[in-house]
């Protein structure tokens, strides 16, 4: 079915998401019906939408005439029967399967068989929503992100019964609405809510292990990982009730796969009523000044360091050391090698703890540093020191990083550190989504950049690191914890063995 600007659009639900979707459709030129079981909410929605548009007029992005024309395209209705000539009906009501199914069945009674039915659900199965409909082939998901007027991404979700060409038609319509659509199969969490789970889960596990303070952990993910927000502050912003509910939903829908297991630490926050910003207290107490991340005091810099082999993606650190006046001596060694200064051996983490590396090598003075998005410009890195190391090893490791112009934060010796294990797990989950036919690698990376503002698509990041290195990191984490959640995705394993990439 081809939908044009002459096609009428119905939006069910006049809450924040419903109003946002209606605003986008009306701004694109459609006549839009607004329905809500609370007729007063539907009646008030056009004025609320117009008030938001008024900001565009004040900013000079819209003319008053454009606002008036768009406002006239919004029509509140009190009865579903008034939607009979709608070509597209989008429900944005409460996130409950039974409520949505009931509404869809009622819509089938008043809408023609060719009208497209869509759900803005963020996690419910489109296949389940279509079950019981007389025409399930016309049902699909249009998952807008909040706020719908500003977020570019829309997940276009096909259930088992969705007509094959319908997703293509709706992707074209979303582009006409100024959005960036990504096509995905109906699977728990679709793309974004599924692939993003490790961003929260690994932070929660590190915090539960007391690897470092919350403010330090958030700073490391922001400063070294390039993420817009750290995972703990992001959970506080989303609300722990909402974040935990999504995790629990995906966990149950995935047959309680350990990869999606909810955190008891987050459950404790919920029990205490610490929901985050909206309750005034989550990981942080918002009645107090935010804690300062912990950084090591200044240490003596080395005059020279030896490099055994290569540092992989961390090679730019050597140029920074030389710029800081440190002499760098190169020596043969493995591709993933290390720096030496006196008894110190300092290397990029490979998923093993520094303590494990000391035990494996028989050399006590090991320290490891974390992954960074851009070693040429990063200003803050984490490091961890082996339990076997002498006290001066930590100071030497801090001195090396500081000589490269970095702030250094000492973590407890947690396997995989913070950024590396997070990126490896994001890439692993993204690989599973691609391998299971949920979406293409390009779509997954695009969705994660637009839907979560990640600095890099997780699969593109894995290609840059080398998929063999990512798989090695996950194997080390799996061995360290003895936990299936770190099992390597079959597709990632294949690429690691073949030397292949997710992107050409």
XYZ file of C-alpha atoms in Angstrom, residues 3-455:
453
model
C 0.674 6.189 1.623
C 0.823 9.813 0.459
C 0.386 13.189 2.159
C -3.286 12.985 1.232
C -3.594 9.842 3.377
C -5.294 10.497 6.691
C -3.539 9.356 9.836
C -5.186 8.350 13.106
C -3.294 8.379 16.397
C -4.773 6.593 19.398
C -3.452 7.896 22.696
C -3.032 11.583 23.513
C -0.176 11.196 25.981
C 3.335 12.496 25.330
C 4.175 9.890 22.674
C 0.811 10.081 20.940
C 0.960 13.870 20.781
C 4.505 13.704 19.439
C 3.583 11.254 16.672
C 0.517 13.320 15.752
C 2.697 16.442 15.590
C 5.172 14.749 13.253
C 2.395 13.508 10.921
C 0.617 16.874 10.850
C 3.872 18.750 10.243
C 4.484 16.419 7.274
C 1.166 17.515 5.751
C -1.329 14.833 6.838
C -4.787 15.333 8.226
C -4.477 13.735 11.664
C -7.192 12.348 13.930
C -6.442 12.251 17.654
C -8.346 9.768 19.813
C -8.041 9.005 23.497
C -10.388 7.142 25.835
C -10.199 10.363 27.859
C -11.962 12.692 25.401
C -10.705 15.759 27.285
C -7.092 14.656 26.718
C -7.717 14.331 22.981
C -9.442 17.725 22.879
C -6.529 19.411 24.659
C -3.816 17.779 22.528
C -3.858 20.181 19.524
C -3.247 23.217 21.730
C -0.415 21.410 23.531
C 1.152 20.474 20.186
C 0.749 24.023 18.871
C 2.442 25.386 21.995
C 5.465 23.244 21.170
C 5.438 24.450 17.564
C 5.375 28.038 18.831
C 8.960 27.523 19.928
C 9.883 26.826 16.292
C 8.226 30.093 15.291
C 10.158 32.006 17.964
C 13.375 30.397 16.731
C 12.612 31.490 13.171
C 12.348 27.898 11.904
C 8.609 28.112 11.167
C 6.377 30.959 10.065
C 3.156 31.708 11.953
C 1.274 30.708 8.780
C 2.887 27.285 8.765
C 1.923 26.787 12.405
C -1.691 27.760 11.720
C -1.907 25.403 8.735
C -0.461 22.491 10.713
C -2.760 23.249 13.661
C -5.801 23.013 11.357
C -4.711 19.517 10.315
C -5.137 18.224 13.888
C -8.647 16.973 14.630
C -9.625 15.478 18.017
C -12.318 12.782 17.841
C -14.421 11.257 20.597
C -15.430 7.999 18.878
C -13.405 5.364 17.032
C -16.069 5.364 14.335
C -14.850 8.838 13.313
C -11.585 7.269 12.077
C -13.244 5.324 9.248
C -11.355 7.077 6.418
C -7.897 6.830 8.009
C -5.279 5.096 5.852
C -2.859 4.616 8.758
C -3.811 4.081 12.408
C -1.037 4.247 15.033
C -1.752 3.211 18.601
C 0.319 4.804 21.368
C -1.576 3.722 24.464
C -0.453 2.036 27.679
C 2.297 -0.599 27.222
C 0.065 -3.601 27.987
C -0.534 -6.416 25.519
C -4.165 -6.971 26.503
C -5.054 -3.270 26.227
C -3.418 -2.901 22.843
C -5.010 -6.091 21.478
C -8.445 -4.933 22.596
C -7.989 -1.546 20.881
C -6.766 -3.176 17.664
C -9.773 -5.498 17.585
C -12.075 -2.488 18.011
C -10.258 -0.669 15.207
C -10.836 -3.590 12.861
C -14.571 -3.085 13.336
C -14.496 0.491 12.002
C -11.543 0.647 9.593
C -11.412 -0.688 6.005
C -9.379 -3.840 5.386
C -6.671 -1.830 3.576
C -5.969 0.531 6.480
C -2.495 -0.037 7.936
C -2.446 -0.753 11.672
C 0.681 0.195 13.595
C 1.814 0.047 17.205
C 4.304 2.346 18.882
C 5.207 -0.398 21.368
C 8.832 -0.395 22.493
C 9.038 -4.067 23.402
C 5.815 -6.032 22.874
C 5.661 -8.631 20.112
C 4.081 -7.357 16.892
C 3.224 -10.968 16.081
C 1.310 -11.256 19.365
C -0.456 -7.933 18.778
C -1.600 -9.113 15.339
C -2.802 -12.489 16.618
C -6.585 -12.728 16.420
C -6.970 -9.917 13.878
C -8.904 -10.715 10.732
C -6.196 -9.063 8.627
C -2.909 -9.572 10.523
C -0.889 -8.887 7.376
C -1.586 -5.147 7.704
C -0.142 -4.923 11.227
C 3.384 -3.711 11.997
C 5.316 -1.682 14.550
C 6.347 1.962 14.273
C 8.522 2.515 17.317
C 9.210 6.247 17.685
C 11.686 7.446 20.281
C 10.951 10.094 22.886
C 10.569 12.943 22.114
C 9.062 11.872 18.791
C 9.267 15.382 17.330
C 13.051 15.537 17.816
C 14.378 11.977 17.670
C 15.121 10.901 14.092
C 14.999 7.126 14.557
C 11.910 4.996 13.932
C 12.086 1.206 14.188
C 9.777 -0.294 11.529
C 8.932 -3.702 12.952
C 7.559 -6.665 10.980
C 5.755 -9.516 12.717
C 5.448 -13.015 11.290
C 2.214 -12.114 9.486
C 3.176 -8.630 8.265
C 2.904 -8.293 4.465
C 6.460 -8.324 3.023
C 6.143 -5.008 1.172
C 4.423 -3.158 4.008
C 7.643 -2.401 5.891
C 9.168 -0.923 2.708
C 6.107 1.307 2.250
C 6.228 2.530 5.856
C 9.982 3.128 5.687
C 9.346 5.378 2.689
C 6.614 7.202 4.609
C 8.872 7.712 7.627
C 11.528 9.223 5.377
C 8.857 11.564 4.015
C 8.143 12.537 7.635
C 11.792 13.499 8.070
C 12.659 10.397 10.084
C 15.361 7.757 9.655
C 13.698 4.339 9.580
C 15.399 1.016 10.293
C 13.644 -2.218 9.424
C 13.658 -4.941 12.067
C 11.932 -8.219 12.771
C 9.717 -8.513 15.827
C 11.982 -9.740 18.594
C 12.110 -8.808 22.290
C 13.353 -5.228 22.528
C 13.609 -4.932 18.721
C 17.053 -3.414 17.989
C 17.754 -0.593 20.425
C 16.218 -1.885 23.652
C 17.766 -5.308 23.053
C 21.282 -4.293 22.031
C 21.517 -1.585 24.718
C 20.969 -3.953 27.666
C 24.722 -4.610 28.242
C 25.407 -0.875 28.582
C 23.451 -0.976 31.819
C 24.153 -4.576 32.846
C 27.949 -4.344 32.820
C 27.930 -1.107 34.809
C 25.605 -2.650 37.382
C 27.850 -5.688 37.687
C 30.986 -3.566 38.109
C 29.257 -1.474 40.742
C 28.061 -4.595 42.547
C 31.696 -5.806 42.577
C 32.776 -2.396 43.955
C 35.220 -1.941 41.083
C 35.057 1.848 41.463
C 32.773 4.650 42.642
C 29.661 5.497 40.576
C 30.924 8.949 39.529
C 34.224 7.462 38.383
C 32.520 4.690 36.415
C 30.270 7.191 34.649
C 33.219 9.472 33.885
C 35.195 6.610 32.354
C 32.350 5.637 29.990
C 31.915 9.278 28.980
C 35.541 10.335 28.737
C 37.185 7.157 27.429
C 34.187 5.492 25.772
C 32.769 8.647 24.199
C 29.225 7.950 25.389
C 27.019 10.988 25.925
C 26.103 9.866 29.450
C 27.515 7.276 31.778
C 25.284 4.229 32.361
C 24.480 5.015 35.990
C 23.499 8.629 35.372
C 21.507 7.508 32.330
C 19.565 4.981 34.414
C 18.889 7.719 36.957
C 17.583 9.907 34.115
C 15.392 7.192 32.558
C 14.090 6.071 35.937
C 14.991 2.745 37.527
C 11.379 1.614 37.432
C 11.285 2.069 33.651
C 14.773 0.699 33.003
C 14.266 -2.347 35.218
C 10.866 -3.053 33.624
C 12.377 -3.091 30.125
C 15.208 -5.364 31.263
C 12.749 -7.686 32.989
C 10.500 -7.737 29.902
C 13.359 -8.651 27.547
C 14.699 -11.218 30.054
C 11.352 -12.999 30.262
C 10.709 -12.780 26.520
C 14.179 -14.237 25.879
C 13.339 -17.294 27.998
C 15.414 -15.985 30.927
C 18.652 -15.955 28.973
C 21.435 -15.049 31.425
C 22.616 -12.340 29.041
C 19.583 -10.257 29.998
C 19.392 -11.132 33.692
C 18.190 -8.150 35.786
C 20.507 -6.828 38.460
C 19.737 -7.372 42.157
C 21.431 -4.035 42.819
C 18.876 -2.206 40.679
C 16.107 -4.193 42.339
C 17.356 -2.924 45.704
C 17.156 0.667 44.455
C 13.539 0.053 43.454
C 12.753 -1.445 46.854
C 14.168 1.684 48.488
C 12.098 3.954 46.213
C 15.266 5.389 44.685
C 13.980 5.787 41.145
C 16.554 8.337 40.024
C 16.050 11.992 39.183
C 12.262 11.846 39.433
C 12.418 10.691 43.058
C 15.480 12.808 43.884
C 17.716 9.815 44.615
C 19.057 6.923 42.572
C 22.746 6.129 42.259
C 23.179 9.813 43.061
C 21.482 11.958 45.691
C 20.140 14.943 43.734
C 19.802 17.065 46.848
C 23.604 17.040 47.069
C 26.387 18.157 44.745
C 27.372 15.366 42.362
C 30.470 13.483 43.574
C 33.777 14.141 41.816
C 35.342 11.260 39.863
C 38.464 9.848 41.458
C 41.805 10.429 39.693
C 45.315 9.441 40.763
C 47.635 12.110 42.225
C 50.638 13.189 40.103
C 53.364 10.566 39.861
C 56.960 10.557 38.639
C 57.070 10.181 34.832
C 59.419 7.709 33.156
C 62.437 8.950 31.217
C 62.039 6.019 28.813
C 59.787 3.031 28.218
C 60.291 -0.158 26.239
C 57.561 -1.501 23.984
C 57.347 -5.250 23.469
C 55.486 -5.847 20.205
C 52.538 -3.570 19.442
C 49.773 -1.910 21.407
C 47.013 -2.555 18.859
C 44.422 0.235 18.811
C 46.309 1.925 21.679
C 49.374 2.710 19.510
C 48.601 6.499 19.557
C 49.606 6.503 23.239
C 53.223 6.066 22.131
C 53.167 9.312 20.149
C 51.647 11.050 23.152
C 54.419 9.716 25.390
C 57.063 10.962 22.964
C 55.355 14.365 22.820
C 55.544 14.385 26.626
C 59.324 13.912 26.496
C 59.440 10.147 27.117
C 61.886 8.100 25.017
C 60.139 5.091 23.443
C 62.238 2.024 22.577
C 60.637 -0.573 20.274
C 61.368 -4.287 20.714
C 59.989 -7.375 18.947
C 57.021 -9.064 20.542
C 53.360 -10.028 20.083
C 50.869 -7.881 18.159
C 49.037 -7.244 21.437
C 52.125 -6.417 23.453
C 52.949 -4.170 26.405
C 55.008 -1.278 27.762
C 57.811 -1.861 30.248
C 59.299 0.499 32.817
C 61.423 -1.095 35.528
C 59.279 -3.934 36.946
C 56.065 -2.608 35.354
C 54.364 -4.284 32.418
C 51.470 -2.151 31.172
C 49.057 -3.297 28.458
C 45.610 -2.733 27.015
C 43.171 -5.072 28.746
C 42.291 -8.188 26.769
C 39.461 -9.251 29.065
C 41.740 -10.911 31.615
C 42.379 -9.265 34.949
C 45.880 -7.985 35.638
C 46.070 -10.625 38.369
C 45.332 -13.340 35.802
C 48.004 -12.004 33.456
C 50.537 -11.993 36.271
C 49.670 -15.598 37.108
C 49.762 -16.671 33.447
C 53.131 -15.003 32.739
C 54.922 -15.554 36.023
C 55.686 -11.811 36.146
C 54.153 -10.034 39.155
C 54.294 -6.399 38.000
C 51.335 -6.297 35.633
C 48.930 -3.394 35.152
C 46.285 -3.006 32.461
C 44.475 0.018 31.047
C 41.013 0.283 29.551
C 39.727 0.697 26.010
C 39.214 4.207 24.611
C 37.292 5.355 21.553
C 40.168 7.611 20.471
C 43.563 7.132 22.095
C 44.981 10.144 20.255
C 42.661 12.520 22.092
C 41.282 10.719 25.169
C 42.023 12.558 28.406
C 40.959 9.993 31.015
C 41.701 6.271 31.294
C 41.201 3.585 33.897
C 43.937 1.250 35.014
C 44.078 -1.817 37.263
C 47.019 -3.487 38.955
C 47.680 -7.158 39.675
C 47.277 -8.315 43.251
C 50.788 -9.787 43.067
C 52.399 -6.452 42.091
C 54.691 -4.513 44.421
C 53.310 -1.170 45.706
C 55.440 0.921 43.337
C 53.908 -0.727 40.241
C 50.666 1.230 40.575
C 52.541 4.529 40.850
C 54.627 3.680 37.788
C 51.534 2.772 35.755
C 49.882 6.042 36.749
C 53.101 7.904 35.878
C 53.163 6.426 32.362
C 49.576 7.430 31.619
C 50.087 10.886 33.112
C 53.211 11.359 30.971
C 50.941 10.762 27.943
C 48.764 13.664 29.101
C 46.068 11.525 30.703
C 44.166 11.533 33.943
C 44.309 8.044 35.412
C 41.655 6.440 37.602
C 42.579 3.323 39.500
C 39.918 0.600 39.403
C 39.855 -2.590 41.352
C 41.197 -5.425 39.195
C 37.890 -6.279 37.460
C 38.217 -8.454 34.359
C 37.638 -6.500 31.155
C 37.590 -3.182 33.052
C 34.749 -0.763 32.181
C 34.752 0.408 28.566
C 36.221 -2.747 27.022
C 33.743 -5.176 28.560
C 30.837 -2.845 27.788
C 31.791 -2.442 24.118
C 32.514 -6.162 23.742
C 29.105 -7.071 25.136
C 27.308 -4.450 23.021
C 29.029 -5.825 19.920
C 28.198 -9.391 20.961
C 24.495 -8.651 21.371
C 24.455 -6.708 18.106
C 26.116 -9.668 16.385
C 23.449 -12.007 17.719
C 20.724 -9.687 16.394
C 22.317 -9.740 12.934
C 22.978 -13.475 13.038
C 19.357 -14.179 13.980
C 18.007 -12.066 11.109
C 16.581 -9.298 13.293
C 18.252 -6.564 11.211
C 21.296 -5.914 9.053
C 24.613 -4.815 10.514
C 24.151 -1.382 8.938
C 20.671 -1.046 10.469
C 21.849 -2.126 13.910
C 24.712 0.374 13.969
C 22.505 3.167 12.615
C 19.807 2.426 15.193
C 22.271 2.468 18.077
C 23.835 5.749 16.968
C 20.500 7.503 16.452
C 18.437 5.853 19.174
C 20.998 5.991 21.977
C 23.551 8.541 20.699
C 26.366 5.982 20.892
C 29.609 7.461 19.544
